[in-house]
């Protein structure tokens, strides 16, 4: 993962996010200066190399999903840059953005609510294929059947409807719909959270196989750190709208530096019953994103809080081995 604070996009990076912010107004004041905002994403920066997977982790409500949706401009950017193949998506006109849509896809958390109940599987997968003219009409059906086979769906599912399938099969349909457009980049928004554990393993293996076969780049959003460790090359840890730590997965798991990252990793279950984990229990509640604490947002729950934490906002700094941390402990 490249440091993005002082450099532009590199040839290896398919995505570069710089100082991304997404604020939602919640007050009724007409004057802009008097409005109150939910700071869902607050100054987030990272990059992803082509053909790799970045895992994005954090508690519920930390802004992970909003980051993904804002990158794809399903939500408009408040400020910052999202460079996809050196094009700033925040400034791309709507007509040009529509042409770029096949290159950027999203797999949603709930496979059932993201699928139209009125369309059979073949049309669900092929609807956007027709709109964007991915293949000629004469090859349309054979192309959809090939995508279905790649995603572990049998050909006779073509005329069936979503309610006839299990959760795992619906998620395969969602994945097939995404990959049918030949994307370069796919955002996976907690695609395993609604599935049984046994089915999760099948979907993980499917995503790995598709990446090896077609070279997809993933942004994998998840609560499950074990899955993130298996799938990802790099990891970003979010807290209350901001990134607090990023780095290669082995470095993050072997040497977590931020107190919040240490608490998250201490909760990961270990298969060996003889190993006793030293669980770190965080005290207090997550502050409101409408009125976050001054300085470091984590200071109200941090066991290592210092006076400077309430005065200065920590910024991501590299401490070797591609490991970046936003914490005053390491100044």
C-alpha positions as a LaTeX table, in Angstrom:
\begin{tabular}{lrrr}
\hline
Residue & $x$ (\AA) & $y$ (\AA) & $z$ (\AA) \\
\hline
Unk1 & 0.00 & 0.00 & 0.00 \\
Unk2 & 1.48 & 3.32 & $-1.05$ \\
Unk3 & 1.60 & 6.38 & 1.15 \\
Unk4 & $-0.76$ & 8.85 & $-0.48$ \\
Unk5 & $-0.15$ & 12.01 & 1.49 \\
Unk6 & 2.80 & 13.18 & $-0.60$ \\
Unk7 & 2.60 & 11.35 & $-3.94$ \\
Unk8 & 0.30 & 10.91 & $-6.87$ \\
Unk9 & $-0.98$ & 7.74 & $-8.48$ \\
Unk10 & 1.56 & 5.12 & $-9.52$ \\
Unk11 & 1.29 & 2.74 & $-12.47$ \\
Unk12 & 0.56 & $-0.16$ & $-10.14$ \\
Unk13 & $-2.34$ & 1.57 & $-8.39$ \\
Unk14 & $-5.82$ & 1.13 & $-9.85$ \\
Unk15 & $-7.40$ & 3.24 & $-7.10$ \\
Unk16 & $-6.07$ & 6.21 & $-5.16$ \\
Unk17 & $-8.28$ & 7.85 & $-2.53$ \\
Unk18 & $-7.02$ & 11.19 & $-1.22$ \\
Unk19 & $-8.56$ & 13.11 & 1.70 \\
Unk20 & $-12.03$ & 11.72 & 0.99 \\
Unk21 & $-14.87$ & 13.26 & 2.99 \\
Unk22 & $-18.58$ & 12.50 & 3.03 \\
Unk23 & $-20.75$ & 14.65 & 5.31 \\
Unk24 & $-24.53$ & 14.41 & 5.61 \\
Unk25 & $-26.42$ & 17.55 & 6.73 \\
Unk26 & $-28.94$ & 16.87 & 9.50 \\
Unk27 & $-29.95$ & 20.37 & 10.66 \\
Unk28 & $-32.72$ & 22.50 & 9.17 \\
Unk29 & $-30.71$ & 25.72 & 9.08 \\
Unk30 & $-30.74$ & 27.27 & 5.62 \\
Unk31 & $-27.38$ & 29.00 & 6.11 \\
Unk32 & $-24.49$ & 26.69 & 5.31 \\
Unk33 & $-22.37$ & 27.96 & 8.18 \\
Unk34 & $-25.07$ & 26.96 & 10.70 \\
Unk35 & $-25.67$ & 23.43 & 9.41 \\
Unk36 & $-24.81$ & 20.37 & 11.49 \\
Unk37 & $-23.26$ & 17.39 & 9.69 \\
Unk38 & $-22.79$ & 13.68 & 10.28 \\
Unk39 & $-19.13$ & 13.15 & 9.41 \\
Unk40 & $-19.53$ & 9.64 & 8.02 \\
Unk41 & $-16.18$ & 9.68 & 6.17 \\
Unk42 & $-13.65$ & 12.17 & 7.43 \\
Unk43 & $-10.38$ & 12.66 & 5.53 \\
Unk44 & $-9.66$ & 9.08 & 4.40 \\
Unk45 & $-6.67$ & 8.30 & 2.16 \\
Unk46 & $-5.43$ & 4.97 & 0.78 \\
Unk47 & $-4.45$ & 3.21 & $-2.44$ \\
Unk48 & $-4.98$ & $-0.26$ & $-3.93$ \\
Unk49 & $-2.68$ & $-2.01$ & $-6.39$ \\
Unk50 & $-4.08$ & $-3.78$ & $-9.43$ \\
Unk51 & $-5.07$ & $-7.40$ & $-8.94$ \\
Unk52 & $-4.84$ & $-7.22$ & $-5.14$ \\
Unk53 & $-7.34$ & $-7.09$ & $-2.27$ \\
Unk54 & $-7.52$ & $-4.45$ & 0.44 \\
Unk55 & $-9.52$ & $-5.30$ & 3.56 \\
Unk56 & $-11.37$ & $-2.50$ & 5.34 \\
Unk57 & $-12.34$ & $-3.29$ & 8.94 \\
Unk58 & $-13.87$ & $-1.55$ & 11.94 \\
Unk59 & $-16.91$ & $-1.46$ & 14.19 \\
Unk60 & $-20.44$ & $-0.99$ & 12.87 \\
Unk61 & $-21.07$ & 2.65 & 12.05 \\
Unk62 & $-17.41$ & 3.54 & 11.46 \\
Unk63 & $-18.05$ & 4.49 & 7.82 \\
Unk64 & $-16.76$ & 1.44 & 5.92 \\
Unk65 & $-19.82$ & 1.04 & 3.69 \\
Unk66 & $-20.04$ & 4.79 & 3.10 \\
Unk67 & $-16.43$ & 4.76 & 1.88 \\
Unk68 & $-17.32$ & 2.08 & $-0.68$ \\
Unk69 & $-20.48$ & 3.78 & $-1.87$ \\
Unk70 & $-18.80$ & 7.18 & $-2.10$ \\
Unk71 & $-15.91$ & 5.77 & $-4.14$ \\
Unk72 & $-18.44$ & 4.52 & $-6.72$ \\
Unk73 & $-20.37$ & 7.80 & $-6.45$ \\
Unk74 & $-23.52$ & 6.10 & $-5.25$ \\
Unk75 & $-23.16$ & 8.95 & $-2.75$ \\
Unk76 & $-21.73$ & 12.25 & $-3.96$ \\
Unk77 & $-18.30$ & 13.22 & $-2.64$ \\
Unk78 & $-18.25$ & 16.12 & $-0.15$ \\
Unk79 & $-14.56$ & 16.78 & $-0.80$ \\
Unk80 & $-11.38$ & 14.92 & $-1.75$ \\
Unk81 & $-10.29$ & 12.85 & $-4.73$ \\
Unk82 & $-11.06$ & 9.34 & $-5.93$ \\
Unk83 & $-8.64$ & 8.51 & $-8.75$ \\
Unk84 & $-9.64$ & 5.40 & $-10.68$ \\
Unk85 & $-7.22$ & 4.67 & $-13.53$ \\
Unk86 & $-6.02$ & 8.28 & $-13.10$ \\
Unk87 & $-9.53$ & 9.71 & $-13.56$ \\
Unk88 & $-11.04$ & 11.70 & $-10.69$ \\
Unk89 & $-14.47$ & 10.08 & $-10.27$ \\
Unk90 & $-15.68$ & 13.02 & $-8.17$ \\
Unk91 & $-15.38$ & 15.28 & $-11.23$ \\
Unk92 & $-16.32$ & 12.91 & $-14.06$ \\
Unk93 & $-19.51$ & 14.06 & $-15.87$ \\
Unk94 & $-22.57$ & 11.83 & $-15.47$ \\
Unk95 & $-22.52$ & 10.62 & $-19.09$ \\
Unk96 & $-18.86$ & 9.60 & $-18.93$ \\
Unk97 & $-19.37$ & 8.03 & $-15.50$ \\
Unk98 & $-22.14$ & 5.85 & $-16.92$ \\
Unk99 & $-19.69$ & 4.51 & $-19.54$ \\
Unk100 & $-17.21$ & 3.72 & $-16.76$ \\
Unk101 & $-19.74$ & 1.87 & $-14.59$ \\
Unk102 & $-18.97$ & $-1.63$ & $-15.98$ \\
Unk103 & $-15.36$ & $-1.23$ & $-14.79$ \\
Unk104 & $-16.45$ & $-0.66$ & $-11.16$ \\
Unk105 & $-18.96$ & $-2.98$ & $-9.52$ \\
Unk106 & $-20.30$ & $-3.67$ & $-6.03$ \\
Unk107 & $-21.43$ & $-6.82$ & $-4.24$ \\
Unk108 & $-23.93$ & $-5.91$ & $-1.53$ \\
Unk109 & $-24.34$ & $-7.29$ & 1.97 \\
Unk110 & $-27.85$ & $-8.71$ & 1.65 \\
Unk111 & $-28.13$ & $-10.79$ & $-1.53$ \\
Unk112 & $-31.92$ & $-11.05$ & $-1.36$ \\
Unk113 & $-32.77$ & $-7.34$ & $-1.10$ \\
Unk114 & $-30.24$ & $-6.50$ & $-3.83$ \\
Unk115 & $-31.92$ & $-8.83$ & $-6.37$ \\
Unk116 & $-35.14$ & $-7.97$ & $-8.16$ \\
Unk117 & $-37.84$ & $-10.53$ & $-7.19$ \\
Unk118 & $-39.60$ & $-9.96$ & $-10.53$ \\
Unk119 & $-36.73$ & $-11.05$ & $-12.78$ \\
Unk120 & $-35.37$ & $-14.55$ & $-13.39$ \\
Unk121 & $-31.68$ & $-15.18$ & $-12.76$ \\
Unk122 & $-30.69$ & $-14.92$ & $-16.43$ \\
Unk123 & $-32.17$ & $-11.43$ & $-16.70$ \\
Unk124 & $-30.75$ & $-10.30$ & $-13.36$ \\
Unk125 & $-27.23$ & $-11.22$ & $-14.49$ \\
Unk126 & $-27.72$ & $-10.02$ & $-18.06$ \\
Unk127 & $-29.73$ & $-6.81$ & $-17.63$ \\
Unk128 & $-26.65$ & $-4.56$ & $-17.40$ \\
Unk129 & $-24.84$ & $-6.67$ & $-20.01$ \\
Unk130 & $-27.52$ & $-5.62$ & $-22.51$ \\
Unk131 & $-27.46$ & $-1.98$ & $-21.40$ \\
Unk132 & $-23.70$ & $-1.65$ & $-21.83$ \\
Unk133 & $-23.45$ & $-3.87$ & $-24.93$ \\
Unk134 & $-20.82$ & $-6.14$ & $-23.38$ \\
Unk135 & $-21.36$ & $-8.86$ & $-26.00$ \\
Unk136 & $-23.32$ & $-9.08$ & $-29.32$ \\
Unk137 & $-26.94$ & $-10.21$ & $-29.09$ \\
Unk138 & $-26.10$ & $-13.51$ & $-30.79$ \\
Unk139 & $-23.67$ & $-14.37$ & $-27.97$ \\
Unk140 & $-25.76$ & $-13.04$ & $-25.10$ \\
Unk141 & $-27.25$ & $-16.29$ & $-23.78$ \\
Unk142 & $-24.07$ & $-18.34$ & $-24.09$ \\
Unk143 & $-22.13$ & $-15.55$ & $-22.35$ \\
Unk144 & $-24.56$ & $-15.45$ & $-19.40$ \\
Unk145 & $-24.43$ & $-19.24$ & $-19.06$ \\
Unk146 & $-20.62$ & $-19.10$ & $-19.03$ \\
Unk147 & $-20.68$ & $-16.49$ & $-16.23$ \\
Unk148 & $-23.13$ & $-18.67$ & $-14.29$ \\
Unk149 & $-20.82$ & $-21.68$ & $-14.61$ \\
Unk150 & $-17.85$ & $-19.59$ & $-13.46$ \\
Unk151 & $-19.82$ & $-18.64$ & $-10.34$ \\
Unk152 & $-21.01$ & $-22.17$ & $-9.55$ \\
Unk153 & $-24.57$ & $-21.76$ & $-10.87$ \\
Unk154 & $-26.15$ & $-24.49$ & $-12.96$ \\
Unk155 & $-27.56$ & $-23.65$ & $-16.38$ \\
Unk156 & $-31.14$ & $-24.63$ & $-15.49$ \\
Unk157 & $-31.18$ & $-21.80$ & $-12.90$ \\
Unk158 & $-31.45$ & $-19.37$ & $-15.83$ \\
Unk159 & $-35.26$ & $-19.14$ & $-15.64$ \\
Unk160 & $-35.65$ & $-19.40$ & $-11.86$ \\
Unk161 & $-36.40$ & $-16.50$ & $-9.49$ \\
Unk162 & $-34.42$ & $-15.33$ & $-6.42$ \\
Unk163 & $-36.93$ & $-16.65$ & $-3.89$ \\
Unk164 & $-36.22$ & $-20.19$ & $-5.09$ \\
Unk165 & $-32.60$ & $-20.08$ & $-3.90$ \\
Unk166 & $-30.70$ & $-20.30$ & $-0.64$ \\
Unk167 & $-28.66$ & $-17.39$ & 0.74 \\
Unk168 & $-25.40$ & $-18.77$ & $-0.64$ \\
Unk169 & $-26.87$ & $-19.27$ & $-4.10$ \\
Unk170 & $-28.29$ & $-15.73$ & $-4.07$ \\
Unk171 & $-24.88$ & $-14.35$ & $-3.23$ \\
Unk172 & $-23.42$ & $-16.30$ & $-6.15$ \\
Unk173 & $-26.05$ & $-14.63$ & $-8.36$ \\
Unk174 & $-24.98$ & $-11.23$ & $-7.01$ \\
Unk175 & $-21.34$ & $-12.04$ & $-7.74$ \\
Unk176 & $-22.25$ & $-13.25$ & $-11.25$ \\
Unk177 & $-24.14$ & $-10.01$ & $-11.91$ \\
Unk178 & $-21.03$ & $-8.01$ & $-10.93$ \\
Unk179 & $-18.45$ & $-10.01$ & $-12.90$ \\
Unk180 & $-20.65$ & $-10.24$ & $-16.01$ \\
Unk181 & $-19.62$ & $-6.67$ & $-16.87$ \\
Unk182 & $-15.89$ & $-7.51$ & $-17.00$ \\
Unk183 & $-15.02$ & $-5.10$ & $-14.17$ \\
Unk184 & $-11.52$ & $-4.11$ & $-13.12$ \\
Unk185 & $-12.50$ & $-3.21$ & $-9.56$ \\
Unk186 & $-15.14$ & $-4.72$ & $-7.24$ \\
Unk187 & $-16.22$ & $-3.44$ & $-3.84$ \\
Unk188 & $-17.41$ & $-6.28$ & $-1.61$ \\
Unk189 & $-19.62$ & $-4.82$ & 1.12 \\
Unk190 & $-19.67$ & $-7.52$ & 3.81 \\
Unk191 & $-20.77$ & $-10.19$ & 1.30 \\
Unk192 & $-20.45$ & $-13.01$ & 3.87 \\
Unk193 & $-22.24$ & $-11.57$ & 6.90 \\
Unk194 & $-25.69$ & $-12.93$ & 5.94 \\
Unk195 & $-24.40$ & $-16.46$ & 5.22 \\
Unk196 & $-23.77$ & $-19.60$ & 7.28 \\
Unk197 & $-20.14$ & $-20.34$ & 8.13 \\
Unk198 & $-19.96$ & $-23.38$ & 5.83 \\
Unk199 & $-21.32$ & $-21.34$ & 2.93 \\
Unk200 & $-18.92$ & $-18.48$ & 3.69 \\
Unk201 & $-15.96$ & $-20.71$ & 2.90 \\
Unk202 & $-17.42$ & $-21.56$ & $-0.52$ \\
Unk203 & $-17.98$ & $-17.89$ & $-1.38$ \\
Unk204 & $-14.45$ & $-16.97$ & $-0.22$ \\
Unk205 & $-12.95$ & $-19.66$ & $-2.43$ \\
Unk206 & $-15.12$ & $-18.53$ & $-5.35$ \\
Unk207 & $-13.90$ & $-14.94$ & $-5.00$ \\
Unk208 & $-10.27$ & $-16.09$ & $-4.81$ \\
Unk209 & $-10.69$ & $-18.26$ & $-7.90$ \\
Unk210 & $-12.30$ & $-15.43$ & $-9.89$ \\
Unk211 & $-9.53$ & $-13.04$ & $-8.89$ \\
Unk212 & $-6.83$ & $-15.48$ & $-9.98$ \\
Unk213 & $-8.63$ & $-16.17$ & $-13.27$ \\
Unk214 & $-9.59$ & $-12.61$ & $-14.27$ \\
Unk215 & $-7.27$ & $-10.38$ & $-12.22$ \\
Unk216 & $-9.97$ & $-8.47$ & $-10.32$ \\
Unk217 & $-9.08$ & $-5.87$ & $-7.70$ \\
Unk218 & $-11.18$ & $-6.05$ & $-4.51$ \\
Unk219 & $-11.97$ & $-3.66$ & $-1.70$ \\
Unk220 & $-13.26$ & $-6.13$ & 0.87 \\
Unk221 & $-15.34$ & $-4.59$ & 3.68 \\
Unk222 & $-15.88$ & $-6.90$ & 6.62 \\
Unk223 & $-16.17$ & $-7.35$ & 10.39 \\
Unk224 & $-14.49$ & $-10.76$ & 10.24 \\
Unk225 & $-10.76$ & $-10.25$ & 10.66 \\
Unk226 & $-10.01$ & $-13.92$ & 9.97 \\
Unk227 & $-11.60$ & $-13.66$ & 6.53 \\
Unk228 & $-9.84$ & $-10.36$ & 5.85 \\
Unk229 & $-6.49$ & $-11.94$ & 6.74 \\
Unk230 & $-7.12$ & $-14.81$ & 4.32 \\
Unk231 & $-8.34$ & $-12.70$ & 1.39 \\
Unk232 & $-6.38$ & $-9.46$ & 1.63 \\
Unk233 & $-2.86$ & $-8.31$ & 0.91 \\
Unk234 & $-3.31$ & $-4.99$ & 2.74 \\
Unk235 & $-5.62$ & $-3.88$ & 5.56 \\
Unk236 & $-7.09$ & $-0.55$ & 6.65 \\
Unk237 & $-8.58$ & $-0.08$ & 10.13 \\
Unk238 & $-11.32$ & 2.56 & 10.46 \\
Unk239 & $-12.67$ & 4.29 & 13.54 \\
Unk240 & $-15.45$ & 6.91 & 13.50 \\
Unk241 & $-14.98$ & 7.86 & 9.85 \\
Unk242 & $-11.17$ & 7.94 & 9.80 \\
Unk243 & $-8.37$ & 5.49 & 9.03 \\
Unk244 & $-6.24$ & 4.88 & 12.12 \\
Unk245 & $-3.88$ & 2.22 & 10.73 \\
Unk246 & $-2.99$ & 0.70 & 7.37 \\
Unk247 & $-0.38$ & $-1.74$ & 6.15 \\
Unk248 & 0.40 & $-5.18$ & 4.80 \\
Unk249 & $-1.74$ & $-7.85$ & 6.45 \\
Unk250 & 1.15 & $-9.77$ & 7.97 \\
Unk251 & 2.57 & $-6.58$ & 9.47 \\
Unk252 & $-0.82$ & $-5.53$ & 10.88 \\
Unk253 & $-1.51$ & $-8.92$ & 12.47 \\
Unk254 & 2.03 & $-9.43$ & 13.77 \\
Unk255 & 2.60 & $-5.88$ & 14.99 \\
Unk256 & $-0.59$ & $-3.85$ & 15.50 \\
Unk257 & 0.41 & $-0.38$ & 16.71 \\
Unk258 & $-2.78$ & 1.61 & 17.23 \\
Unk259 & $-4.62$ & 0.84 & 20.51 \\
Unk260 & $-7.87$ & 0.36 & 18.58 \\
Unk261 & $-6.26$ & $-2.16$ & 16.21 \\
Unk262 & $-4.85$ & $-4.06$ & 19.18 \\
Unk263 & $-8.34$ & $-4.27$ & 20.71 \\
Unk264 & $-9.88$ & $-5.53$ & 17.45 \\
Unk265 & $-7.22$ & $-8.19$ & 16.93 \\
Unk266 & $-7.46$ & $-9.38$ & 20.53 \\
Unk267 & $-11.06$ & $-10.40$ & 19.79 \\
Unk268 & $-10.13$ & $-12.75$ & 16.91 \\
Unk269 & $-10.79$ & $-16.35$ & 18.03 \\
Unk270 & $-7.91$ & $-18.83$ & 17.93 \\
Unk271 & $-8.44$ & $-22.46$ & 16.95 \\
Unk272 & $-5.87$ & $-23.78$ & 19.45 \\
Unk273 & $-7.57$ & $-24.20$ & 22.87 \\
Unk274 & $-4.20$ & $-24.15$ & 24.66 \\
Unk275 & $-3.53$ & $-20.56$ & 23.58 \\
Unk276 & $-5.09$ & $-18.01$ & 25.92 \\
Unk277 & $-5.85$ & $-14.67$ & 24.32 \\
Unk278 & $-5.42$ & $-11.47$ & 26.29 \\
Unk279 & $-8.71$ & $-9.84$ & 25.34 \\
Unk280 & $-8.69$ & $-6.03$ & 25.43 \\
Unk281 & $-12.07$ & $-4.66$ & 26.50 \\
Unk282 & $-12.65$ & $-1.07$ & 25.43 \\
Unk283 & $-14.56$ & 1.08 & 27.89 \\
Unk284 & $-17.20$ & 3.61 & 26.99 \\
Unk285 & $-19.36$ & 4.06 & 23.91 \\
Unk286 & $-18.47$ & 5.19 & 20.40 \\
Unk287 & $-18.80$ & 9.00 & 20.25 \\
Unk288 & $-21.32$ & 10.60 & 17.91 \\
Unk289 & $-20.07$ & 11.34 & 14.38 \\
Unk290 & $-22.08$ & 14.56 & 14.59 \\
Unk291 & $-19.91$ & 15.86 & 17.41 \\
Unk292 & $-16.69$ & 13.80 & 17.55 \\
Unk293 & $-14.10$ & 14.45 & 20.29 \\
Unk294 & $-11.44$ & 17.06 & 19.68 \\
Unk295 & $-8.00$ & 15.85 & 18.69 \\
Unk296 & $-7.90$ & 12.07 & 18.45 \\
Unk297 & $-11.39$ & 10.59 & 18.03 \\
Unk298 & $-10.37$ & 7.45 & 19.91 \\
Unk299 & $-9.10$ & 9.26 & 23.03 \\
Unk300 & $-12.36$ & 8.82 & 24.98 \\
Unk301 & $-11.87$ & 5.02 & 24.92 \\
Unk302 & $-8.08$ & 4.76 & 24.67 \\
Unk303 & $-6.17$ & 3.12 & 27.57 \\
Unk304 & $-3.04$ & 5.10 & 26.60 \\
Unk305 & $-4.58$ & 8.59 & 26.34 \\
Unk306 & $-2.23$ & 11.57 & 26.82 \\
Unk307 & $-2.84$ & 15.35 & 27.08 \\
Unk308 & $-1.77$ & 15.89 & 23.46 \\
Unk309 & $-4.54$ & 13.54 & 22.29 \\
Unk310 & $-7.22$ & 16.14 & 23.03 \\
Unk311 & $-5.27$ & 18.96 & 21.37 \\
Unk312 & $-3.97$ & 17.62 & 18.05 \\
Unk313 & $-5.50$ & 15.40 & 15.39 \\
Unk314 & $-3.07$ & 12.54 & 14.65 \\
Unk315 & $-2.21$ & 11.94 & 10.99 \\
Unk316 & $-1.15$ & 8.75 & 9.26 \\
Unk317 & 2.63 & 8.41 & 9.31 \\
Unk318 & 4.76 & 5.54 & 8.04 \\
Unk319 & 6.87 & 3.63 & 10.55 \\
Unk320 & 8.58 & 1.22 & 8.18 \\
Unk321 & 7.47 & $-1.90$ & 6.27 \\
Unk322 & 4.61 & 0.01 & 4.59 \\
Unk323 & 2.99 & 0.38 & 8.02 \\
Unk324 & 1.10 & 3.63 & 8.65 \\
Unk325 & $-0.43$ & 4.65 & 11.98 \\
Unk326 & $-2.29$ & 7.76 & 13.17 \\
Unk327 & $-1.40$ & 7.86 & 16.87 \\
Unk328 & 0.51 & 10.27 & 19.16 \\
Unk329 & 2.09 & 7.32 & 20.99 \\
Unk330 & 4.63 & 6.96 & 18.18 \\
Unk331 & 5.76 & 10.55 & 17.71 \\
\hline
\end{tabular}
